[in-house]
Short mmCIF file of C-alpha atoms in Angstrom, two decimals:
data_model
loop_
_atom_site.label_atom_id
_atom_site.label_comp_id
_atom_site.label_asym_id
_atom_site.label_seq_id
_atom_site.Cartn_x
_atom_site.Cartn_y
_atom_site.Cartn_z
CA MET S 458 73.27 85.59 109.90
CA ILE S 459 72.54 89.62 108.87
CA LYS S 460 70.31 90.39 107.21
CA THR S 461 70.53 93.53 104.55
CA LEU S 462 66.58 95.08 103.21
CA GLY S 463 66.36 97.58 100.15
CA THR S 464 66.52 101.20 101.35
CA GLU S 465 62.60 101.79 101.66
CA ASP S 466 62.28 100.62 104.77
CA THR S 467 66.63 100.95 106.56
CA LEU S 468 68.20 103.24 108.73
CA GLU S 469 71.53 104.82 108.42
CA ASN S 470 73.08 103.85 110.90
CA ALA S 471 75.23 106.87 110.27
CA GLY S 472 76.54 106.35 113.67
CA LEU S 473 78.92 103.52 112.71
CA SER S 474 81.68 102.80 110.97
CA ALA S 475 81.91 100.84 106.86
CA GLU S 476 82.82 98.02 108.65
CA GLU S 477 80.34 97.73 112.25
CA GLN S 478 77.43 98.48 109.86
CA GLN S 479 77.95 94.93 108.16
CA LEU S 480 77.10 93.89 111.09
CA PHE S 481 74.06 95.05 112.94
CA SER S 482 70.41 95.24 111.14
CA ASN S 483 69.88 98.21 109.73
CA ALA S 484 65.95 97.12 109.84
CA ARG S 485 63.20 99.22 110.81
CA PRO S 486 61.54 98.63 114.09
CA ARG S 487 57.75 98.15 112.61
CA ALA S 488 53.87 98.29 115.21
CA TYR S 489 51.75 95.69 115.65
CA GLU S 490 48.17 95.37 115.24
CA PRO S 491 46.73 93.98 118.12
CA TYR S 492 45.03 89.74 117.25
CA PRO S 493 41.81 90.67 115.31
CA ILE S 494 39.50 88.84 118.04
CA LYS S 495 38.82 90.68 121.32
CA ALA S 496 38.69 88.23 123.34
CA VAL S 497 42.17 86.79 122.06
CA GLU S 498 43.49 90.37 122.69
CA ASP S 499 42.08 90.36 125.87
CA PHE S 500 43.34 87.47 127.28
CA ALA S 501 47.02 88.11 126.44
CA ASN S 502 46.17 91.05 128.29
CA TRP S 503 45.40 89.68 131.26
CA ALA S 504 48.66 86.93 130.44
CA ARG S 505 50.40 89.93 130.65
CA ALA S 506 49.02 92.25 132.78
CA ASN S 507 49.24 89.11 135.60
CA SER S 508 52.82 88.81 134.92
CA LEU S 509 55.55 91.48 134.97
CA TRP S 510 58.91 91.10 134.22
CA ILE S 511 61.27 93.37 135.45
CA LEU S 512 64.47 94.53 134.02
CA ALA S 513 67.00 94.50 136.83
CA PHE S 514 68.73 97.85 134.89
CA GLY S 515 69.36 100.29 138.12
CA THR S 516 69.30 103.63 136.09
CA GLY S 517 69.11 106.55 138.49
CA CYS S 518 68.52 106.17 142.54
CA GLY S 519 65.62 105.35 142.85
CA ALA S 520 66.91 102.22 141.84
CA ILE S 521 67.33 101.31 145.28
CA GLU S 522 63.58 101.46 145.84
CA LEU S 523 62.86 98.20 143.86
CA ARG S 524 65.23 96.17 146.04
CA PRO S 525 62.55 95.95 148.51
CA LEU S 526 59.94 94.68 146.14
CA MET S 527 61.12 91.17 145.83
CA THR S 528 61.23 91.37 150.10
CA ALA S 529 59.41 90.19 152.89
CA ARG S 530 58.01 93.31 153.57
CA PHE S 531 56.17 93.93 150.23
CA ASP S 532 56.95 90.51 148.51
CA ALA S 533 55.78 92.09 144.51
CA ASN S 534 56.17 88.40 143.41
CA ARG S 535 51.91 88.02 144.90
CA PHE S 536 51.02 90.06 142.15
CA GLY S 537 53.17 88.15 139.29
CA VAL S 538 56.22 90.88 139.58
CA ALA S 539 59.87 89.02 138.96
CA GLY S 540 62.93 90.22 138.55
CA ARG S 541 64.31 90.06 135.78
CA PRO S 542 68.72 90.19 134.68
CA THR S 543 68.15 90.29 130.52
CA PRO S 544 66.24 92.59 128.31
CA ARG S 545 65.53 90.20 125.79
CA GLN S 546 63.25 87.90 129.05
CA SER S 547 61.55 91.16 130.68
CA SER S 548 58.67 93.50 129.69
CA VAL S 549 58.75 96.68 131.99
CA PHE S 550 61.54 98.77 132.66
CA VAL S 551 61.29 101.57 136.02
CA ILE S 552 63.41 104.27 135.32
CA GLY S 553 64.58 104.74 138.46
CA GLY S 554 64.47 108.60 138.33
CA TYR S 555 67.10 110.78 136.40
CA ALA S 556 68.19 109.88 133.73
CA SER S 557 71.46 111.27 132.39
CA VAL S 558 72.49 111.59 129.70
CA LYS S 559 75.33 108.29 129.91
CA THR S 560 72.88 106.24 131.13
CA LEU S 561 69.64 107.81 128.61
CA LYS S 562 72.43 105.69 125.69
CA ARG S 563 72.20 102.38 127.74
CA ILE S 564 68.19 102.56 128.72
CA ILE S 565 67.31 102.82 125.07
CA ARG S 566 70.12 99.80 124.17
CA SER S 567 68.51 98.07 126.82
CA TYR S 568 64.26 99.05 126.05
CA GLU S 569 64.79 98.48 122.24
CA GLN S 570 65.92 94.53 123.31
CA MET S 571 63.30 94.07 124.92
CA GLN S 572 60.43 92.20 123.28
CA GLY S 573 57.07 93.67 122.25
CA PRO S 574 54.53 94.58 123.98
CA LYS S 575 57.08 96.02 126.41
CA PHE S 576 56.59 98.61 129.14
CA VAL S 577 58.39 101.83 131.08
CA ILE S 578 57.20 103.45 134.84
CA ALA S 579 58.82 106.52 135.73
CA LEU S 580 59.48 106.19 139.20
CA GLY S 581 59.99 109.84 140.97
CA ILE S 582 59.38 113.47 139.64
CA CYS S 583 63.06 113.42 138.05
CA PRO S 584 61.69 111.89 134.40
CA VAL S 585 58.55 114.03 134.45
CA ASN S 586 59.98 117.36 134.70
CA GLY S 587 63.76 116.90 135.81
CA GLY S 588 63.17 118.02 139.43
CA MET S 589 65.67 118.92 141.63
CA TYR S 590 68.13 118.21 138.66
CA PHE S 591 65.91 120.55 136.40
CA ASP S 592 69.80 123.00 135.15
CA SER S 593 71.98 119.77 135.34
CA TYR S 594 74.07 120.05 132.53
CA ASN S 595 73.65 115.93 132.24
CA THR S 596 70.53 115.16 133.09
CA VAL S 597 67.89 114.90 130.14
CA ASN S 598 64.30 116.64 132.15
CA ARG S 599 61.30 115.23 129.98
CA PHE S 600 61.84 111.71 130.12
CA ASP S 601 58.71 111.26 127.59
CA GLN S 602 60.51 112.48 124.88
CA TYR S 603 62.84 110.24 124.53
CA LEU S 604 60.83 107.00 124.92
CA PRO S 605 57.15 106.79 125.93
CA VAL S 606 56.50 106.32 129.17
CA ASP S 607 52.82 103.59 130.10
CA LEU S 608 52.48 105.27 133.57
CA TYR S 609 54.35 107.94 136.23
CA ILE S 610 54.67 107.63 139.76
CA THR S 611 56.12 111.06 141.32
CA GLY S 612 57.20 111.73 144.00
CA CYS S 613 61.47 111.82 145.38
CA MET S 614 61.22 109.84 146.15
CA PRO S 615 58.18 107.71 145.99
CA ARG S 616 58.48 104.02 148.40
CA PRO S 617 57.77 101.06 147.44
CA GLU S 618 54.08 100.47 148.45
CA VAL S 619 53.62 103.53 145.68
CA LEU S 620 55.57 101.29 143.31
CA VAL S 621 53.02 98.31 143.60
CA ALA S 622 50.34 100.87 144.00
CA GLY S 623 51.71 102.20 140.32
CA ILE S 624 52.25 98.34 139.30
CA MET S 625 48.57 97.32 139.72
CA GLU S 626 47.77 100.76 138.07
CA LEU S 627 49.45 99.31 135.19
CA GLN S 628 47.71 95.87 135.29
CA LYS S 629 44.96 97.75 135.74
CA LYS S 630 45.91 100.06 131.79
CA ILE S 631 47.92 96.70 130.37
CA LYS S 632 44.07 94.93 131.09
CA ALA S 633 42.05 97.52 129.56
CA GLY S 634 44.37 97.34 126.44
CA ARG S 635 45.28 101.06 127.39
CA CYS S 636 49.82 100.06 126.89
CA ASP S 637 51.43 100.02 123.84
CA GLY S 638 54.64 102.36 123.93
CA ALA S 639 56.47 99.28 121.81
CA ASN S 640 54.05 100.82 119.29
CA ARG S 641 53.97 104.64 120.10
CA TYR S 642 57.81 104.05 119.97
CA VAL S 643 58.10 102.53 116.68
CA GLU S 644 55.21 104.64 114.67
CA ASN S 645 57.07 108.18 116.46
CA PHE S 646 60.67 106.59 115.44
CA ASP S 647 61.95 109.60 113.94
CA TRP S 648 60.88 112.24 115.98
CA TYR S 649 62.09 110.28 119.47
CA LYS S 650 65.37 109.36 117.48
CA ALA S 651 65.64 112.86 116.28
CA ASN S 652 65.24 113.69 120.29
CA GLN S 653 67.63 111.37 121.65
CA LYS S 654 70.96 112.07 118.81
CA LYS S 655 69.86 115.43 120.19
CA VAL S 656 71.69 114.91 123.72
CA ILE S 657 73.47 111.43 122.94
CA LYS S 658 76.69 113.08 121.10
CA ASN S 659 78.84 110.31 120.61
CA TRP S 660 76.30 108.53 119.02
CA ASP S 661 77.99 105.16 117.75
CA MET S 662 75.69 102.49 118.45
CA PRO S 663 72.88 101.41 115.82
CA ASP S 664 69.80 103.30 115.17
CA TYR S 665 67.64 100.24 116.24
CA ASN S 666 69.22 97.94 118.45
CA TRP S 667 67.68 94.77 117.82
CA MET K 1460 49.00 47.51 114.13
CA ILE K 1461 48.52 51.41 113.17
CA LEU K 1462 45.53 51.58 115.74
CA GLU K 1463 48.14 49.94 117.92
CA TRP K 1464 50.44 52.35 117.89
CA LEU K 1465 48.26 55.41 117.76
CA GLY K 1466 46.72 54.87 120.82
CA LYS K 1467 50.25 54.32 122.30
CA VAL K 1468 51.03 57.45 121.44
CA GLY K 1469 47.65 58.60 122.36
CA ASN K 1470 48.99 57.21 125.75
CA PHE K 1471 52.04 59.07 125.42
CA SER K 1472 50.03 62.08 124.83
CA LEU K 1473 48.11 62.04 127.78
CA THR K 1474 50.99 61.33 129.83
CA MET K 1475 53.00 63.89 129.06
CA LEU K 1476 50.46 66.49 129.45
CA ILE K 1477 49.56 65.52 132.81
CA VAL K 1478 53.85 65.65 134.24
CA THR K 1479 53.18 68.50 132.16
CA LEU K 1480 50.47 70.43 134.37
CA TYR K 1481 52.27 68.66 137.81
CA GLY K 1482 55.47 69.91 137.16
CA LEU K 1483 54.47 73.65 136.30
CA LEU K 1484 52.22 73.22 139.58
CA VAL K 1485 55.21 71.63 141.56
CA GLY K 1486 56.89 74.28 140.99
CA ALA K 1487 55.23 76.29 142.06
CA PHE K 1488 54.44 74.74 145.17
CA ILE K 1489 57.99 75.02 146.08
CA GLU K 1490 58.92 78.90 144.87
CA ARG K 1491 56.05 78.63 147.74
CA VAL K 1492 58.33 76.53 149.88
CA ILE K 1493 60.99 78.88 149.58
CA ALA K 1494 59.22 81.84 149.51
CA LYS K 1495 57.15 81.18 154.05
CA VAL K 1496 61.06 80.72 154.32
CA GLN K 1497 61.96 83.57 153.81
CA GLY K 1498 59.17 85.06 155.35
CA ARG K 1499 57.08 86.10 152.11
CA ILE K 1500 53.58 84.68 150.62
CA GLY K 1501 55.08 83.63 147.02
CA ILE K 1502 53.72 83.39 143.65
CA PRO K 1503 50.04 81.58 142.96
CA TYR K 1504 50.12 78.57 142.16
CA SER K 1505 48.37 79.99 138.48
CA GLN K 1506 52.09 82.08 138.21
CA PRO K 1507 53.74 79.59 135.64
CA PHE K 1508 51.29 78.77 133.45
CA ILE K 1509 50.46 83.18 132.98
CA ASN K 1510 54.36 83.16 132.33
CA ILE K 1511 54.14 80.62 130.16
CA LEU K 1512 50.72 82.55 128.31
CA LYS K 1513 52.69 86.09 128.08
CA ASN K 1514 55.95 84.56 126.32
CA PHE K 1515 53.72 82.37 124.41
CA PHE K 1516 51.19 86.33 123.41
CA LYS K 1517 54.59 88.35 123.06
CA ARG K 1518 54.25 90.43 119.67
CA THR K 1519 58.00 89.90 118.42
CA ALA K 1520 60.55 87.83 118.75
CA VAL K 1521 64.52 88.60 117.19
CA SER K 1522 65.92 84.77 115.51
CA HIS K 1523 70.00 84.29 116.00
CA GLY K 1524 70.31 81.72 112.94
CA TYR K 1525 69.06 78.20 112.49
CA MET K 1526 70.61 76.64 115.35
CA PHE K 1527 68.96 79.15 118.01
CA TYR K 1528 65.98 78.13 116.57
CA LEU K 1529 66.40 74.70 116.96
CA GLY K 1530 67.96 74.86 120.87
CA PRO K 1531 64.70 74.71 122.36
CA VAL K 1532 63.57 72.56 119.90
CA PHE K 1533 66.04 69.90 120.90
CA ARG K 1534 65.74 70.89 124.20
CA ILE K 1535 61.68 70.23 124.49
CA ALA K 1536 62.62 66.84 122.56
CA GLY K 1537 64.95 65.87 125.25
CA GLY K 1538 62.53 66.12 128.17
CA ILE K 1539 59.52 64.38 126.21
CA GLY K 1540 62.01 61.03 124.62
CA THR K 1541 63.43 60.88 128.46
CA LEU K 1542 60.15 60.13 129.18
CA ALA K 1543 59.38 58.34 126.76
CA PHE K 1544 60.74 55.36 127.45
CA ILE K 1545 59.89 55.50 131.46
CA PRO K 1546 57.04 54.00 132.53
CA VAL K 1547 55.64 55.87 134.44
CA ILE K 1548 52.71 54.07 136.68
CA TYR K 1549 53.93 50.57 137.71
CA GLY K 1550 51.74 47.62 136.39
CA SER K 1551 49.10 49.90 134.14
CA GLU K 1552 49.50 49.68 130.27
CA MET K 1553 47.77 52.92 129.57
CA PHE K 1554 50.81 54.95 131.43
CA SER K 1555 54.11 52.58 130.89
CA ASN K 1556 54.61 54.73 127.63
CA PHE K 1557 57.42 52.58 125.40
CA SER K 1558 59.28 51.52 128.03
CA MET K 1559 61.87 47.40 127.01
CA ALA K 1560 64.15 46.14 127.25
CA GLY K 1561 67.50 48.07 128.31
CA ASP K 1562 65.58 51.77 128.12
CA LEU K 1563 67.81 52.99 131.48
CA PHE K 1564 70.73 53.10 128.76
CA LEU K 1565 68.14 55.42 126.69
CA VAL K 1566 66.89 57.19 129.36
CA ILE K 1567 69.98 58.83 130.34
CA TYR K 1568 71.94 59.35 126.87
CA PHE K 1569 68.25 61.34 126.18
CA MET K 1570 69.09 63.11 130.07
CA PHE K 1571 72.14 64.19 127.99
CA PHE K 1572 71.00 64.85 124.56
CA GLY K 1573 68.65 68.48 125.80
CA GLN K 1574 71.32 69.98 127.56
CA LEU K 1575 73.58 69.76 124.64
CA GLY K 1576 71.29 70.53 122.08
CA MET K 1577 70.27 74.00 124.40
CA ALA K 1578 74.43 74.18 124.50
CA LEU K 1579 74.27 74.00 120.17
CA GLY K 1580 71.41 76.71 120.80
CA ALA K 1581 73.25 78.63 123.32
CA GLY K 1582 76.27 79.24 121.76
CA GLU K 1583 73.71 80.39 118.98
CA SER K 1584 73.17 83.49 120.05
CA GLY K 1585 76.99 84.96 120.75
CA HIS K 1586 76.57 85.92 123.76
CA PRO K 1587 79.20 85.93 126.60
CA TYR K 1588 77.14 84.78 129.12
CA SER K 1589 75.47 82.52 127.65
CA ALA K 1590 79.06 80.97 126.53
CA ILE K 1591 80.09 80.92 129.99
CA GLY K 1592 76.62 79.34 131.53
CA ILE K 1593 77.50 76.71 129.40
CA ALA K 1594 80.60 76.23 129.85
CA ARG K 1595 79.81 75.69 133.83
CA GLY K 1596 75.85 73.87 133.17
CA LEU K 1597 78.34 71.32 131.02
CA SER K 1598 81.05 71.00 133.44
CA GLN K 1599 78.75 70.63 136.35
CA MET K 1600 77.02 67.97 134.20
CA THR K 1601 79.88 66.30 134.02
CA ALA K 1602 80.91 66.32 137.22
CA TYR K 1603 77.35 64.12 139.06
CA GLU K 1604 76.75 62.12 135.99
CA VAL K 1605 79.70 60.26 137.36
CA PRO K 1606 78.17 58.77 140.80
CA PHE K 1607 74.72 59.05 139.20
CA ALA K 1608 75.88 56.56 136.51
CA LEU K 1609 78.08 54.65 139.64
CA ALA K 1610 74.84 54.67 141.38
CA VAL K 1611 72.78 53.11 137.63
CA ILE K 1612 75.75 50.66 137.19
CA ALA K 1613 75.65 49.06 140.77
CA ILE K 1614 71.42 48.86 141.14
CA VAL K 1615 71.88 46.90 137.17
CA ILE K 1616 74.17 44.21 138.33
CA GLN K 1617 71.42 44.11 141.80
CA TYR K 1618 68.52 43.72 139.70
CA ASP K 1619 70.70 41.90 136.47
CA THR K 1620 68.07 44.00 134.07
CA LEU K 1621 69.11 46.91 131.82
CA SER K 1622 64.93 47.80 131.73
CA ILE K 1623 62.78 49.73 133.88
CA THR K 1624 59.54 48.24 134.58
CA GLU K 1625 61.79 45.06 135.33
CA ILE K 1626 63.71 46.95 138.44
CA VAL K 1627 60.48 48.41 139.53
CA ALA K 1628 59.16 45.50 139.53
CA ALA K 1629 61.32 43.83 141.34
CA GLN K 1630 60.65 47.11 144.35
CA GLN K 1631 57.85 45.68 144.70
CA GLY K 1632 56.48 44.01 147.95
CA GLY K 1633 56.56 46.17 150.46
CA TRP K 1634 58.79 49.51 151.49
CA GLN K 1635 61.44 47.20 152.91
CA HIS K 1636 62.14 46.01 148.78
CA TRP K 1637 63.15 49.92 148.32
CA THR K 1638 66.27 50.05 146.94
CA LEU K 1639 66.29 53.10 149.55
CA PHE K 1640 66.06 50.34 152.12
CA THR K 1641 68.15 47.75 149.79
CA ASN K 1642 71.22 49.46 148.22
CA TRP K 1643 71.33 52.65 150.28
CA VAL K 1644 74.36 53.38 149.39
CA ALA K 1645 73.58 53.61 145.98
CA THR K 1646 70.66 56.19 146.87
CA LEU K 1647 72.95 58.17 148.50
CA ALA K 1648 75.09 58.76 145.58
CA ALA K 1649 72.47 59.35 143.59
CA MET K 1650 70.62 61.40 146.15
CA LEU K 1651 73.20 63.78 145.80
CA ALA K 1652 73.75 63.46 141.89
CA PHE K 1653 70.31 64.87 141.86
CA LEU K 1654 71.20 67.90 143.61
CA GLY K 1655 72.87 68.75 140.90
CA MET K 1656 70.94 67.10 138.48
CA THR K 1657 67.65 70.45 139.85
CA GLY K 1658 69.57 73.02 139.42
CA TYR K 1659 69.36 74.55 143.01
CA SER K 1660 71.57 75.74 145.50
CA PRO K 1661 74.24 74.68 146.29
CA PHE K 1662 74.85 73.80 143.06
CA ASP K 1663 73.02 76.49 141.07
CA ILE K 1664 76.63 78.03 139.47
CA PHE K 1665 75.42 78.49 135.93
CA LEU K 1666 72.47 79.57 136.26
CA ALA K 1667 73.59 82.70 138.61
CA PRO K 1668 70.77 85.27 137.53
CA GLN K 1669 72.89 88.29 139.06
CA GLU K 1670 76.02 87.69 138.37
CA ILE K 1671 76.18 86.10 134.48
CA PRO K 1672 72.08 86.84 133.54
CA ILE K 1673 70.68 83.44 133.66
CA GLY K 1674 73.47 81.50 132.04
CA PRO K 1675 72.28 79.82 129.04
CA PRO K 1676 68.89 80.87 127.92
CA THR K 1677 70.21 84.41 128.35
CA GLU K 1678 69.28 85.72 124.75
CA PHE K 1679 66.09 83.38 124.88
CA HIS K 1680 62.91 85.39 124.24
CA SER K 1681 58.78 84.64 123.84
CA ALA K 1682 58.25 81.40 122.02
CA TYR K 1683 61.48 79.88 122.49
CA LEU K 1684 61.04 80.64 126.13
CA SER K 1685 57.36 79.31 126.70
CA LEU K 1686 59.07 76.56 125.18
CA LEU K 1687 62.35 75.88 127.73
CA GLN K 1688 60.13 77.14 130.18
CA THR K 1689 57.83 73.68 129.34
CA ASN K 1690 60.53 72.08 128.93
CA ARG K 1691 61.54 72.53 132.78
CA ALA K 1692 58.74 71.91 134.21
CA LEU K 1693 57.27 67.97 131.90
CA PHE K 1694 62.05 67.44 132.27
CA GLY K 1695 61.63 68.57 135.86
CA ALA K 1696 58.85 65.90 136.85
CA THR K 1697 60.28 63.21 134.31
CA LYS K 1698 63.46 63.38 136.26
CA LEU K 1699 61.55 62.60 139.50
CA ILE K 1700 59.90 59.97 138.48
CA LEU K 1701 63.11 58.41 137.27
CA PHE K 1702 64.18 58.36 140.57
CA MET K 1703 61.08 57.32 142.18
CA ASN K 1704 61.26 54.08 139.68
CA LEU K 1705 64.57 53.47 140.24
CA PHE K 1706 65.40 53.63 144.34
CA PHE K 1707 61.64 54.85 145.46
CA GLY K 1708 60.13 51.53 144.70
CA GLY K 1709 57.96 53.00 141.99
CA ALA K 1710 54.30 54.21 142.03
CA THR K 1711 51.04 52.10 141.08
CA GLY K 1712 48.66 55.39 141.04
CA TRP K 1713 49.20 59.26 140.23
CA ILE K 1714 48.43 59.98 143.84
CA GLU K 1715 51.15 57.70 145.25
CA LEU K 1716 53.49 59.49 142.54
CA MET K 1717 52.40 62.60 143.14
CA ILE K 1718 53.86 62.22 147.30
CA LYS K 1719 56.95 60.40 146.58
CA THR K 1720 58.21 62.70 143.82
CA LEU K 1721 57.59 65.66 145.39
CA LEU K 1722 58.97 64.47 149.01
CA ILE K 1723 61.71 63.49 147.10
CA TYR K 1724 61.95 66.96 145.12
CA MET K 1725 62.22 68.21 148.88
CA VAL K 1726 65.13 66.63 149.59
CA ALA K 1727 67.10 69.33 147.00
CA ILE K 1728 64.61 72.41 148.12
CA VAL K 1729 65.94 71.70 152.64
CA VAL K 1730 69.43 71.74 151.35
CA GLY K 1731 68.48 74.50 148.54
CA VAL K 1732 67.31 76.84 151.03
CA ALA K 1733 70.22 75.83 153.72
CA PHE K 1734 72.59 76.28 151.76
CA PRO K 1735 75.15 79.22 150.21
CA ARG K 1736 76.04 78.49 146.38
CA PHE K 1737 79.13 76.91 145.39
CA ARG K 1738 81.74 78.06 142.57
CA VAL K 1739 81.70 75.52 139.78
CA ASP K 1740 85.66 74.53 140.19
CA GLN K 1741 84.29 73.51 143.82
CA GLY K 1742 80.69 71.81 143.14
CA ILE K 1743 82.95 69.73 140.68
CA ARG K 1744 85.66 68.97 143.54
CA PHE K 1745 82.32 68.23 145.74
CA PHE K 1746 80.89 65.72 143.00
CA PHE K 1747 84.24 64.92 141.72
CA LYS K 1748 84.75 62.78 146.08
CA ILE K 1749 82.14 62.24 148.15
CA PRO K 1750 79.72 61.35 145.76
CA THR K 1751 82.75 59.92 143.42
CA LEU K 1752 83.72 57.73 146.19
CA ILE K 1753 80.04 56.80 147.54
CA GLY K 1754 79.16 55.68 144.44
CA ILE K 1755 82.78 53.26 143.52
CA MET K 1756 81.55 51.58 147.72
CA SER K 1757 77.68 51.03 146.48
CA ILE K 1758 79.13 48.99 143.47
CA ILE K 1759 81.30 46.99 145.76
CA TYR K 1760 78.35 46.93 148.00
CA VAL K 1761 76.37 45.46 145.49
CA GLN K 1762 79.33 42.63 144.61
CA LEU K 1763 79.87 41.73 148.16
CA VAL K 1764 76.87 41.98 150.37
CA LEU K 1765 73.91 41.39 148.53
CA ILE K 1766 75.19 38.94 145.60
CA SER K 1767 77.44 36.86 147.04
#
C-alpha cells in the first residue's frame, strides 16, 4: 500500500513517469533524535558498535579487500562484523575505492534502503580526492558530496589489516555517539540530492528510495 | 482454577525464557564450532544477543503492509505454540507445559504453521528473491516432512499413544529403552529428516545468502528481524527437545537436556561442515528416495518385529 502525503513534506519524484509515481512513496525522510535517557542511548550505541553488518556490495576495486576479512587470517567475525547480502539488514556500507557515476546511482539506491543508524566507510584514496582517477570522465572525485561518510581509510589499496583497524576505529566512534551520518544526510537532503542529480544524468528513480 | 492456570502460564513463560536463552547460546556455540573447522576463532558467545539488541534499537523501519507485520508474529507464534505442547523435562510438573493426550499431532501442526505464516509475510514484501526462497523452502519442507511423519507414525504404533509424555515415559529405565535402540529404523529416518529441518548444508539452498539474498527474510529488518532471530533460537531449541523426547529418551533435568540436545545438534553440524550444498531438486529427490524408504521400512519393522 503506497501512502501519498500532502504537499508540504513530500518529494517531487520528477524523474518518474506519472504511472510510476503511483508505485513509489513520495515521503521525505526525517531525522531521528537519540533516546532521551543517556544510558539507554549509550547501551544502544554499544550494541550497534558490536554488531556491524557490512553490505555485501563491492563498489570498486577495494571490494577485493573485503573478502579476506572473513577468512581464517583476519576473521572479522571476532569483532561482531558479518556480511549481509541485503541492504535492509545491513548497517555498514564500505565504499570500496573509486565510485563511477554508474555505480554511484546504485550506491545511493542501496544506501537509502538501509535502515538507520547506518554508517559509511570510504576505503582507499579515491573517495577522498579521486586518487589515480582524479581526471576520469566517469568517476566522482569527492565522495562526501554525494553521501555522508563516517570514516575514511586511505591508501591504494589499504590492506585488510587496515580495514580491521578502521572498523575498530568506527566502533569507538559509534560508542562515543559521533556517527550520525544518516541524520546528516536527511538534514542536508536537498544539498546532497542536488549534487547527486548534477552527476547522474538519467535520474529515473524516486528521490528517496524507501 | 484461574490461579492454577496463571501458574501454568508463568511456568511456561519461564520455560520459554530458558529455552530461548539456551537456543541463542547453542547457536553461538555452533557458529564457533564451524569457525574452528574453518581455522577461525569465530564470534563471541554474546554475539546473537547483541545482534538481536542491535536490530531492536534500529531507528527506522519500513512497512510493506499488514501481512508483512504479521509474518514474523505468525512465525514466533509457531515457535511458541510448538514449545507450549512439548513436555520439556520429564517428571517435572513445572516444566511439562501444556502437554496432554494427543499433543504430538498439535506439535507437528504447529511446526508447519510458522513456516506458512512466514511465507505469507515474505510474500507481502514483494521481493522476488523472497518468493524464490519461499518456493524452495516450502518444497524442501514438504519433502523432509514425509520421512519425519513416517517415523512419527512408526513410534506412535510402537508405543500405542499420541502423547509425548507417555512416549517419554515408555523410554525410561536405561538407555537400552530409548527409541534409538528399540526402533533404530525410525530414528534413522527422523534424523535424516532432521538434516533438512535444521537448514544446514547440504539442505541450506532456501537461505542461500549469496545467490538469493538470505531467502525468505530478505526484506525483514529492524525489529521484525530481531523477532525472527529470537524465533530462530527458540524454534531450533524446541525441535531439538522434540527429537530428544521422541527418540533419545527425554531428559529428567536441564543438564541432561542440554547434553543430549547438543549432541543431537552436532549430527547436523558434522554433516553440514563436511558436505556441499544440494540444489533444491536434488534435495527433494534425496528425501523422497532413501529417507522415505527407511521411513516406510520403520513402520513395517514396528509391525512385524516389535508388535507381533
